[in-house]
PDB file of C-alpha atoms and ligand atoms in Angstrom:
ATOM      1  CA  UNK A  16     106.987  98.556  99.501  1.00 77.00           C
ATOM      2  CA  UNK A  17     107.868  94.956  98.665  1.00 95.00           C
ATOM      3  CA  UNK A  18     110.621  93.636 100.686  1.00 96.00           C
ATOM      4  CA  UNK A  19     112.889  91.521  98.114  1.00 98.00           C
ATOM      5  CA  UNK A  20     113.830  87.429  98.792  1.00 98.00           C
ATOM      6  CA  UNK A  21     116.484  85.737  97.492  1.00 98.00           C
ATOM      7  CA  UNK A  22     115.881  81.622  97.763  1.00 98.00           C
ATOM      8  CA  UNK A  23     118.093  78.758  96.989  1.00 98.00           C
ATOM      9  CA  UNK A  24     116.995  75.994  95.428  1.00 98.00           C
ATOM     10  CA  UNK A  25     119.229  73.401  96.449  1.00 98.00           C
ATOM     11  CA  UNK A  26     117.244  70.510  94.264  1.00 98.00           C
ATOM     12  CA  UNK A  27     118.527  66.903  94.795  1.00 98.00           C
ATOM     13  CA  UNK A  28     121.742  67.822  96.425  1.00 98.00           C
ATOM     14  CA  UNK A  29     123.777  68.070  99.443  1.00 98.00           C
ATOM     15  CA  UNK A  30     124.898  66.113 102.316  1.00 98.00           C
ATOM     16  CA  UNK A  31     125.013  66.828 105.452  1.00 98.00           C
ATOM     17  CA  UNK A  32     128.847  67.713 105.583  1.00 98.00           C
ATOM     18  CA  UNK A  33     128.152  70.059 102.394  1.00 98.00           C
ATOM     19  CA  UNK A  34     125.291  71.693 103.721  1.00 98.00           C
ATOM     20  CA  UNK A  35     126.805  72.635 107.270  1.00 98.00           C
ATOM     21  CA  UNK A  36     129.655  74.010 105.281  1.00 98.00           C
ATOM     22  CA  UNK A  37     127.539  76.685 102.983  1.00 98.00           C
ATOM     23  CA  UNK A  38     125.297  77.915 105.511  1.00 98.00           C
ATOM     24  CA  UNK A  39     128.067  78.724 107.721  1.00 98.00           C
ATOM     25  CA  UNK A  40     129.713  80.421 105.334  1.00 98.00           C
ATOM     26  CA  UNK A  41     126.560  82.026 104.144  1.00 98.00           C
ATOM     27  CA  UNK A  42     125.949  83.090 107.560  1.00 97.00           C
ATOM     28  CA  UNK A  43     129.195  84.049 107.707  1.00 96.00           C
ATOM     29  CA  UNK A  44     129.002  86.419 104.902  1.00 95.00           C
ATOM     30  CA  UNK A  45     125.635  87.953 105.772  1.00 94.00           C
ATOM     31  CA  UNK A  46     127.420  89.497 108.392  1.00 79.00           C
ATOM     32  CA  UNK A  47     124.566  91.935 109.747  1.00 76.00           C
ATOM     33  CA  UNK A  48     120.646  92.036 109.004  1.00 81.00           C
ATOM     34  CA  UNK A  49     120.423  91.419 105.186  1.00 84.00           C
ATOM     35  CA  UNK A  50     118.428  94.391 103.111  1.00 90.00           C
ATOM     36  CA  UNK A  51     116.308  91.268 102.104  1.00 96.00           C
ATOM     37  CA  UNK A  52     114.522  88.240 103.149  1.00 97.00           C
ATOM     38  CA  UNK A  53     116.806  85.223 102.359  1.00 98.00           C
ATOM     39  CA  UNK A  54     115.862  81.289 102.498  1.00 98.00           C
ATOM     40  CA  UNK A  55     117.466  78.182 101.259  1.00 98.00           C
ATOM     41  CA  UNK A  56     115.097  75.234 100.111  1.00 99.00           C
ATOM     42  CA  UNK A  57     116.501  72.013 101.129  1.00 98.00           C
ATOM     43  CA  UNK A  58     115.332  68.074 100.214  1.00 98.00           C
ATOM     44  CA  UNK A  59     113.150  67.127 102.882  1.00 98.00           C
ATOM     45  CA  UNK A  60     115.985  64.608 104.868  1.00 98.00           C
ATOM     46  CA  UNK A  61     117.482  68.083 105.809  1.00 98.00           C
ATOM     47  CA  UNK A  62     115.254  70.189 106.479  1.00 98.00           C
ATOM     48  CA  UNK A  63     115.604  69.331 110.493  1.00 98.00           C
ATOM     49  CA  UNK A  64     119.404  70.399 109.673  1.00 98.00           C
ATOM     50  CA  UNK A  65     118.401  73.625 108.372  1.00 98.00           C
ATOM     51  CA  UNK A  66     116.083  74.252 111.381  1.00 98.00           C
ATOM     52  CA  UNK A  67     119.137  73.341 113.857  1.00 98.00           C
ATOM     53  CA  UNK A  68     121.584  75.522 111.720  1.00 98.00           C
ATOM     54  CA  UNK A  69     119.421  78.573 111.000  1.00 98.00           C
ATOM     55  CA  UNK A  70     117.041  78.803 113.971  1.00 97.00           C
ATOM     56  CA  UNK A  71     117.357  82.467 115.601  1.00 95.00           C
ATOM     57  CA  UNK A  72     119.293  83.839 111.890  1.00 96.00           C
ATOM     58  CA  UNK A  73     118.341  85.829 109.246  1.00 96.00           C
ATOM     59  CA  UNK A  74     118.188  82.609 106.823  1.00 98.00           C
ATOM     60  CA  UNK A  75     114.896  81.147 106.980  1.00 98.00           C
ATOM     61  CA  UNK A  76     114.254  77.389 105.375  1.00 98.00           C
ATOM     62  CA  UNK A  77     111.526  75.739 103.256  1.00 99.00           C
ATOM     63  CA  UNK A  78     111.050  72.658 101.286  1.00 98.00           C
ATOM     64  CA  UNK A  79     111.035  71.824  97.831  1.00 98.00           C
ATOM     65  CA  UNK A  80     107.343  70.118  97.853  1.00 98.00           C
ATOM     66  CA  UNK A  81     104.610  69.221  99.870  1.00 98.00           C
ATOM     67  CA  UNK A  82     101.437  66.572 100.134  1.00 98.00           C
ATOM     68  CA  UNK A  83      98.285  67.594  98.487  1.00 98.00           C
ATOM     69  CA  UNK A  84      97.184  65.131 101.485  1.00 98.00           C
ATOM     70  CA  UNK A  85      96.971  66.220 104.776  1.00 97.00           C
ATOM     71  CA  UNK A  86      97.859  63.172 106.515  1.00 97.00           C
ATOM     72  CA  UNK A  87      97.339  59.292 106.719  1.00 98.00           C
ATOM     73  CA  UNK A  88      98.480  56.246 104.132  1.00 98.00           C
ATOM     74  CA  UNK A  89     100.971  58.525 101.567  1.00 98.00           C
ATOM     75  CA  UNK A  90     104.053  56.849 101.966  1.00 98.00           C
ATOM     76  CA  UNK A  91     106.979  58.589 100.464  1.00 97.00           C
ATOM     77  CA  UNK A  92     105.256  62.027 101.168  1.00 98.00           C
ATOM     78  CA  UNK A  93     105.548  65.328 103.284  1.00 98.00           C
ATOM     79  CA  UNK A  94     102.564  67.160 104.837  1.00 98.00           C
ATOM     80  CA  UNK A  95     102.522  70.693 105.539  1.00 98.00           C
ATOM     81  CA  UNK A  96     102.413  69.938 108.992  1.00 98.00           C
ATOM     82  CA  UNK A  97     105.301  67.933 109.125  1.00 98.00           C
ATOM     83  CA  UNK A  98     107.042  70.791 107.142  1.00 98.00           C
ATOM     84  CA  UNK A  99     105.573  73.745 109.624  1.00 98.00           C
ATOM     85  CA  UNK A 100     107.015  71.112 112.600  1.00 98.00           C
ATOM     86  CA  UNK A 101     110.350  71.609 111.046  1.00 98.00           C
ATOM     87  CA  UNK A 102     110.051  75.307 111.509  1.00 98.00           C
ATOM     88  CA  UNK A 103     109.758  75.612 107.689  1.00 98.00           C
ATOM     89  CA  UNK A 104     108.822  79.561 106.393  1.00 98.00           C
ATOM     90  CA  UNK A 105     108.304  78.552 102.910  1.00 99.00           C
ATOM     91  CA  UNK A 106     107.730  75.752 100.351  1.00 99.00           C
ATOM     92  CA  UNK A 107     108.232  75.355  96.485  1.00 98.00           C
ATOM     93  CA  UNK A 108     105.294  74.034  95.351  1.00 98.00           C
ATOM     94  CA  UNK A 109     104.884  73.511  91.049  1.00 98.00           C
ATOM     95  CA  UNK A 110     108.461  73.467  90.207  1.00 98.00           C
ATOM     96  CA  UNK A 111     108.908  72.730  86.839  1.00 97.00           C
ATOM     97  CA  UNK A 112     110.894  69.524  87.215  1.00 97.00           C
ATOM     98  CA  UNK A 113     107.849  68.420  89.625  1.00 98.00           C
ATOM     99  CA  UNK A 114     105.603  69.786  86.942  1.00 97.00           C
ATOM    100  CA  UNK A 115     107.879  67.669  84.150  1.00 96.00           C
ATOM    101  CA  UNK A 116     109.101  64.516  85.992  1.00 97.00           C
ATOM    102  CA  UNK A 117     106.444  64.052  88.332  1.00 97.00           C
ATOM    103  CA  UNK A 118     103.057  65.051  85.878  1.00 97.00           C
ATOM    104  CA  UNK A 119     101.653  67.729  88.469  1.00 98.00           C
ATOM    105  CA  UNK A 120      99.220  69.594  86.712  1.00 98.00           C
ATOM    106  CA  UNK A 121      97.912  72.980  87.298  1.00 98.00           C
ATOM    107  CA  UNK A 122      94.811  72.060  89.524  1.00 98.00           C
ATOM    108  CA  UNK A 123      97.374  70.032  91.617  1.00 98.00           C
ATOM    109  CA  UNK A 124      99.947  72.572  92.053  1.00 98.00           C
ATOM    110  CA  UNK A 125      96.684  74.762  93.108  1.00 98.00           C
ATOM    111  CA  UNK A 126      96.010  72.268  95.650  1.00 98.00           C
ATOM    112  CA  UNK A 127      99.321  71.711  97.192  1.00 98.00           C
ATOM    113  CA  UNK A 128      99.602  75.550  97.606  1.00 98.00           C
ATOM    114  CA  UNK A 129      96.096  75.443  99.601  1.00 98.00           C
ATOM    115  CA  UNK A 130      97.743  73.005 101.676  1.00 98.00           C
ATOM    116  CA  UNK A 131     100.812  74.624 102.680  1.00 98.00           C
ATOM    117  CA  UNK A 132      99.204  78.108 103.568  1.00 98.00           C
ATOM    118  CA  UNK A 133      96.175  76.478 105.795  1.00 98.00           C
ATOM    119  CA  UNK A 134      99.349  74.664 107.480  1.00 98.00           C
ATOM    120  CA  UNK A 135     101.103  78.310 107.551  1.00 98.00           C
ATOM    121  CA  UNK A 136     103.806  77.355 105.408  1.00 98.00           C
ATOM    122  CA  UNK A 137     103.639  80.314 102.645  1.00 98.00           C
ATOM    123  CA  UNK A 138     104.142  78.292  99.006  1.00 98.00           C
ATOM    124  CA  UNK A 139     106.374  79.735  96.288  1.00 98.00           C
ATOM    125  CA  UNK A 140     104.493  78.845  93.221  1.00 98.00           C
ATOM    126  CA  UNK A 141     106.155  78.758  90.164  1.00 98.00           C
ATOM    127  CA  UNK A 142     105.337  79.179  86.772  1.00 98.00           C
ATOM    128  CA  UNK A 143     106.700  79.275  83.355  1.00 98.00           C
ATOM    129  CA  UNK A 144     106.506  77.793  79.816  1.00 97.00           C
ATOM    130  CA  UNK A 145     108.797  75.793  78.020  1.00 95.00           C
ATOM    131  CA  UNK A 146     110.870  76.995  74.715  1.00 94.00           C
ATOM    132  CA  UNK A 147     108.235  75.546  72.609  1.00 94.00           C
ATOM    133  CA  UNK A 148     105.063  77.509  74.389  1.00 96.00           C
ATOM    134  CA  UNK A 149     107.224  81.010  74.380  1.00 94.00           C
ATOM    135  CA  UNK A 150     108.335  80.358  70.534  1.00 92.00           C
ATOM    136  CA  UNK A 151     104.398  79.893  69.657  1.00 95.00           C
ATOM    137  CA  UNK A 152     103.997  83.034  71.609  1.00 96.00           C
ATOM    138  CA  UNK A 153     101.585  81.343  74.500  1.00 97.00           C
ATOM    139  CA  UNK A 154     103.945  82.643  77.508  1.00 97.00           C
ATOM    140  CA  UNK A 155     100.835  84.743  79.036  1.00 96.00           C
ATOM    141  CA  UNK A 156      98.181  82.170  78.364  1.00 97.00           C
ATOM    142  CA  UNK A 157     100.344  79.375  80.128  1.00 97.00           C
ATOM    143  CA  UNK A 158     101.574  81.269  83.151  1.00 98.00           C
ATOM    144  CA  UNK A 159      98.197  83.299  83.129  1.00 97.00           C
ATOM    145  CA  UNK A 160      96.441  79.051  83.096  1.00 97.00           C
ATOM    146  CA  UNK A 161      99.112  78.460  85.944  1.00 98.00           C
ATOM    147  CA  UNK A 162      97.932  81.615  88.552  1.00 98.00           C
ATOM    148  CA  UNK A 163      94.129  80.948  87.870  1.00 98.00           C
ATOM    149  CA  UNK A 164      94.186  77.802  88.615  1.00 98.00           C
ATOM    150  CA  UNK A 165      95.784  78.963  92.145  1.00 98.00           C
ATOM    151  CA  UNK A 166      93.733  81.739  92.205  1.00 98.00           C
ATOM    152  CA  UNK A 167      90.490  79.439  91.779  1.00 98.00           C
ATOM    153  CA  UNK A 168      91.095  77.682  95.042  1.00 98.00           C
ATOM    154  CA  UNK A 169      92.772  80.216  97.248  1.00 98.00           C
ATOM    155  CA  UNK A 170      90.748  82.567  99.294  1.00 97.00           C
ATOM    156  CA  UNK A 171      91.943  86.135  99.660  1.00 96.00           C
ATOM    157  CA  UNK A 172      93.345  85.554 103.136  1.00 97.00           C
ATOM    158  CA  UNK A 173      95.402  82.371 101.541  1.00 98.00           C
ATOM    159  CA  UNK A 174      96.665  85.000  98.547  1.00 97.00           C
ATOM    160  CA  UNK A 175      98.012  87.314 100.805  1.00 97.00           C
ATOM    161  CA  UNK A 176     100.132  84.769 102.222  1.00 98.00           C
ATOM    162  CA  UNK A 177     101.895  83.295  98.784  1.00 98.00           C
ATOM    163  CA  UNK A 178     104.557  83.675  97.082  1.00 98.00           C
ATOM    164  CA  UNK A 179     104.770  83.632  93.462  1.00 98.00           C
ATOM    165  CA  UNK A 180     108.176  82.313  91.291  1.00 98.00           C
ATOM    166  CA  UNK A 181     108.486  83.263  87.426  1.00 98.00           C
ATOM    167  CA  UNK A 182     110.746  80.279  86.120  1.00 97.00           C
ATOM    168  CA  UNK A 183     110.908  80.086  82.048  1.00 97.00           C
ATOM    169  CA  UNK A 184     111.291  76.367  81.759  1.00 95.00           C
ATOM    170  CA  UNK A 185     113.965  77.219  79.128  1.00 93.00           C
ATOM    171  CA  UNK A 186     116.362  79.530  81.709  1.00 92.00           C
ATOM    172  CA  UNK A 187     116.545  76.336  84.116  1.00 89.00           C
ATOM    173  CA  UNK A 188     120.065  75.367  84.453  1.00 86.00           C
ATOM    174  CA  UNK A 189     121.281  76.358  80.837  1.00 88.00           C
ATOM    175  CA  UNK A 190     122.538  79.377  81.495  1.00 83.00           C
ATOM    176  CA  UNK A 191     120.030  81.074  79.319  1.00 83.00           C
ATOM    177  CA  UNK A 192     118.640  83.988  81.321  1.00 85.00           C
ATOM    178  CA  UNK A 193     115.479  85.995  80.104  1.00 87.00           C
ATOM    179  CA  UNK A 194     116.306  89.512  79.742  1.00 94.00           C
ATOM    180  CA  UNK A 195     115.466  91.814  82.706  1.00 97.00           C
ATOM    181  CA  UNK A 196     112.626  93.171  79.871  1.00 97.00           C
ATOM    182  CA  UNK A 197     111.439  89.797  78.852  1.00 96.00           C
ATOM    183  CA  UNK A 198     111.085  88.761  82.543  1.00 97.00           C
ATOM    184  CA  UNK A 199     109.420  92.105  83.454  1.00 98.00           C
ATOM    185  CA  UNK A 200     107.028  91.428  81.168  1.00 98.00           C
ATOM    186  CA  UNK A 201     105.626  88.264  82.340  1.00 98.00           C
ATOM    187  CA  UNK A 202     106.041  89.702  85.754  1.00 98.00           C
ATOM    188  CA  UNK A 203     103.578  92.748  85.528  1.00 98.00           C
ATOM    189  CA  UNK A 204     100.971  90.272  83.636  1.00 97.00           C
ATOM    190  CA  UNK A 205     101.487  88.177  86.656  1.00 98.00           C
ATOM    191  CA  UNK A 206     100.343  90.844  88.906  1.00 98.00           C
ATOM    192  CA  UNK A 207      97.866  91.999  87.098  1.00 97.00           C
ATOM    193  CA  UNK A 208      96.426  88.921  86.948  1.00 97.00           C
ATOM    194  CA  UNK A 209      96.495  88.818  90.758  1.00 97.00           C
ATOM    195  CA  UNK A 210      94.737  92.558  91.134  1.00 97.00           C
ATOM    196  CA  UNK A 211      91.914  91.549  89.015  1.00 97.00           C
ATOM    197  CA  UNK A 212      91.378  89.664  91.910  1.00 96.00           C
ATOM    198  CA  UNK A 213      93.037  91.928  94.447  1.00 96.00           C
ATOM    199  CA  UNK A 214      94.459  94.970  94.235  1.00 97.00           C
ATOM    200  CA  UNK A 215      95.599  95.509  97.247  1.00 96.00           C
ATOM    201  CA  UNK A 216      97.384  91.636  97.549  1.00 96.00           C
ATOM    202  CA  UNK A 217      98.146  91.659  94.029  1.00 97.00           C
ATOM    203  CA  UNK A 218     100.722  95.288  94.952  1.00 97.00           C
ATOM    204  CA  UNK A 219     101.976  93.220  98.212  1.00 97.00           C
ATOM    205  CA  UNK A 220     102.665  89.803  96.508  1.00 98.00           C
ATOM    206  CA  UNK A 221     106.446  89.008  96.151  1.00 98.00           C
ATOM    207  CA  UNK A 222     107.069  87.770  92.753  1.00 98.00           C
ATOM    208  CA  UNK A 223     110.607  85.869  92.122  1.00 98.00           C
ATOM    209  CA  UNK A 224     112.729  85.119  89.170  1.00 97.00           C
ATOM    210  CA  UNK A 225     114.119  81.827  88.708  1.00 97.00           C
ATOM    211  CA  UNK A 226     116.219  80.598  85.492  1.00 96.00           C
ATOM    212  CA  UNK A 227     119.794  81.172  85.520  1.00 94.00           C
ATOM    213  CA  UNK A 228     120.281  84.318  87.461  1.00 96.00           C
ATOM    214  CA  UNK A 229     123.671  84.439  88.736  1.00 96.00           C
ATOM    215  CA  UNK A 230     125.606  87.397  90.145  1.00 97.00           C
ATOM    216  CA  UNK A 231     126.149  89.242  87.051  1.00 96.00           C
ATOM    217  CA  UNK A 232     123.069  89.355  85.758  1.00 96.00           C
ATOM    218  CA  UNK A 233     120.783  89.486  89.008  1.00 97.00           C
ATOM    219  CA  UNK A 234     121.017  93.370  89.938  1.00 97.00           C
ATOM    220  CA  UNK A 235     119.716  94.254  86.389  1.00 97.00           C
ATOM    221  CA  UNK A 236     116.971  91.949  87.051  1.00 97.00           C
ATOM    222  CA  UNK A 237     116.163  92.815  90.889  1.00 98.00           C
ATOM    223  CA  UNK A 238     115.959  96.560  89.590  1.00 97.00           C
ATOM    224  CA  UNK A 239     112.484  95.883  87.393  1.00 98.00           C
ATOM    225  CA  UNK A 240     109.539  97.141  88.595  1.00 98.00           C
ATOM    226  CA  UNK A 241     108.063  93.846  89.514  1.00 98.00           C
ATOM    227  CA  UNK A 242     110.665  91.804  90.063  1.00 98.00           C
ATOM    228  CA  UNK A 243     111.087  91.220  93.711  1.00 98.00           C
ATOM    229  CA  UNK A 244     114.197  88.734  93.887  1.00 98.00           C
ATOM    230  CA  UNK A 245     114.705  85.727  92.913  1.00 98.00           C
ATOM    231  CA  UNK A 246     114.944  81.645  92.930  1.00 98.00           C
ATOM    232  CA  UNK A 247     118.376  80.007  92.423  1.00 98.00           C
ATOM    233  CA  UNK A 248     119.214  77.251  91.783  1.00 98.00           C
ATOM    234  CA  UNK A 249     122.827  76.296  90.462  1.00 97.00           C
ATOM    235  CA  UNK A 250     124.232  79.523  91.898  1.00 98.00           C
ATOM    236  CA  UNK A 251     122.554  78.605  95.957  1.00 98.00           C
ATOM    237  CA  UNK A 252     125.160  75.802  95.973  1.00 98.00           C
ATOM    238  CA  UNK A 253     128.043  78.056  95.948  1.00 98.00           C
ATOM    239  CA  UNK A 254     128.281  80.424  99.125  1.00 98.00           C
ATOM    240  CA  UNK A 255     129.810  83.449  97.423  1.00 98.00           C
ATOM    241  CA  UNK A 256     127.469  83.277  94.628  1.00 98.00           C
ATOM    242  CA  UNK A 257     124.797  83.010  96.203  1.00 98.00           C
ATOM    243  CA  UNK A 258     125.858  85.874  98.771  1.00 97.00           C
ATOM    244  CA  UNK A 259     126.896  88.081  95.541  1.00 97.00           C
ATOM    245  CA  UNK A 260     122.989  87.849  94.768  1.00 98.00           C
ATOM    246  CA  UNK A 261     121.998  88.308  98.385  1.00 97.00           C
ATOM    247  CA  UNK A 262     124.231  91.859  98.141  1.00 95.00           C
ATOM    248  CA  UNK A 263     122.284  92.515  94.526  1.00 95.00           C
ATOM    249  CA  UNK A 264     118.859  92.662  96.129  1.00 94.00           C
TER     250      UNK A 264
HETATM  251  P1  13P B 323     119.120  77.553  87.937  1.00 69.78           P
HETATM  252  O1  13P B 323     119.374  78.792  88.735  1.00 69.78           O
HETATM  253  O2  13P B 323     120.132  76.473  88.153  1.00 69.78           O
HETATM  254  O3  13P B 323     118.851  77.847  86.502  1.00 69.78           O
HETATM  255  O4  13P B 323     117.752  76.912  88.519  1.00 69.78           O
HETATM  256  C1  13P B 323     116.647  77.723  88.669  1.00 69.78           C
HETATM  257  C2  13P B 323     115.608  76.979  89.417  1.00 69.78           C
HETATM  258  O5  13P B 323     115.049  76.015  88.937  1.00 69.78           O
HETATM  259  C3  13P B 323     115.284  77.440  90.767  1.00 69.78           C
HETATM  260  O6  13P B 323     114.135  76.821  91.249  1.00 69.78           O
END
């Protein structure tokens, strides 16, 4: 049995005033052990924040990115190490605004995940086409391009220690959801990409939704098959929201 997460997103925002304020009132309203695993991603300047805030609680942290170096003359970036020093669980890794803004193609992405896991940060890689690629019916063949390119540089000890994010490029911040059967869908080809590598990873892996999901759509979600929580972004900013989706899982 897959143990759901819920992960915020925060993106490019915060302080350090704003942040202190949500995750003590997240904390607050978690009140005892969560049913699920829950994380908040934060930009990198607070991730030692997070570790000071959250240490010893059920809300673990991550970051929104990571170096596909490992150290050295990369100024600007963050290496898994420096990430696992900050007591980081997880890491985003192939966002789509990285993906969009910042050109990372697929065989990057793959790379930046092998980095985080060999520094025992697990990666949340995401995938997901854009309006255009879904209209021209290629959803499976881009998301299917995204995992194998992962999948071609991971080993299976690095699989069983990832975590994969289904974000429609179209759901992001519009308030467009994809149905719980549209998602579902990509989902399961998602995993069965993974068990034609590994069965027995591909039944363990946790597999988010990201794009929109909000508390009154995210229990209809959570309940498919192979849907096992999901990545927020506009909703993590607001404690009760994001706690309202914390209570769906
Ligand atoms: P929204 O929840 O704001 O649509 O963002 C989703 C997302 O990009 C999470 O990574």
């Amino acid at each position: 049995m897959r143990r759901k997460l819920v992960a915020g997103n925060w993106k490019m925002n915060g302080t350090l005033a704003t942040n202190a304020a949500l995750l003590k009132e997240i904390l607050h309203g978690l009140g005892t052990l969560p049913a699920c695993d829950v994380a908040v991603c934060a930009p990198a300047p607070y991730l030692a924040q997070c570790q000071q805030l959250l240490d010893g609680t059920a809300v673990a942290w991550g970051g929104q990115d990571v170096s596909v170096h490992e150290a050295g003359a990369f100024t600007g970036e963050v290496s898994g190490a420096m990430l696992r020093d900050v007591g980081c669980r997880y890491v985003l890794v192939g966002h789509s605004e990285r993906r969009a803004y910042h050109g990372e193609t697929d065989a990057l992405v793959a790379q930046k995940a092998l980095r985080a896991v060999r520094a025992g940060v697990v990666p949340v890689v995401c995938v997901g086409e854009t309006l255009a690629q879904r209209e021209a019916q290629q959803t499976g063949a881009i998301v299917g391009g995204q995992l194998d390119a992962v999948l071609a540089v991971l080993d299976d000890a690095d699989l069983s220690n990832i975590v994969l994010a289904y974000e429609p490029v179209w759901a992001i911040g519009t308030g467009k959801t994809a149905t719980p059967e549209m998602a579902q869908e990509v989902h399961a080809t998602l995993r069965q990409r993974l068990a034609r590598r590994n069965p027995e990873t591909a039944a363990q892996t946790v597999i988010l939704y990201g794009g929109s999901m909000k508390p009154d759509n995210a229990r209809q979600l959570m309940a498919m098959a192979d849907i096992d929580g999901g990545l927020i972004g506009g909703a993590a900013l607001k404690a009760a929201d994001f706690l309202a989706i914390i209570h769906a899982a």
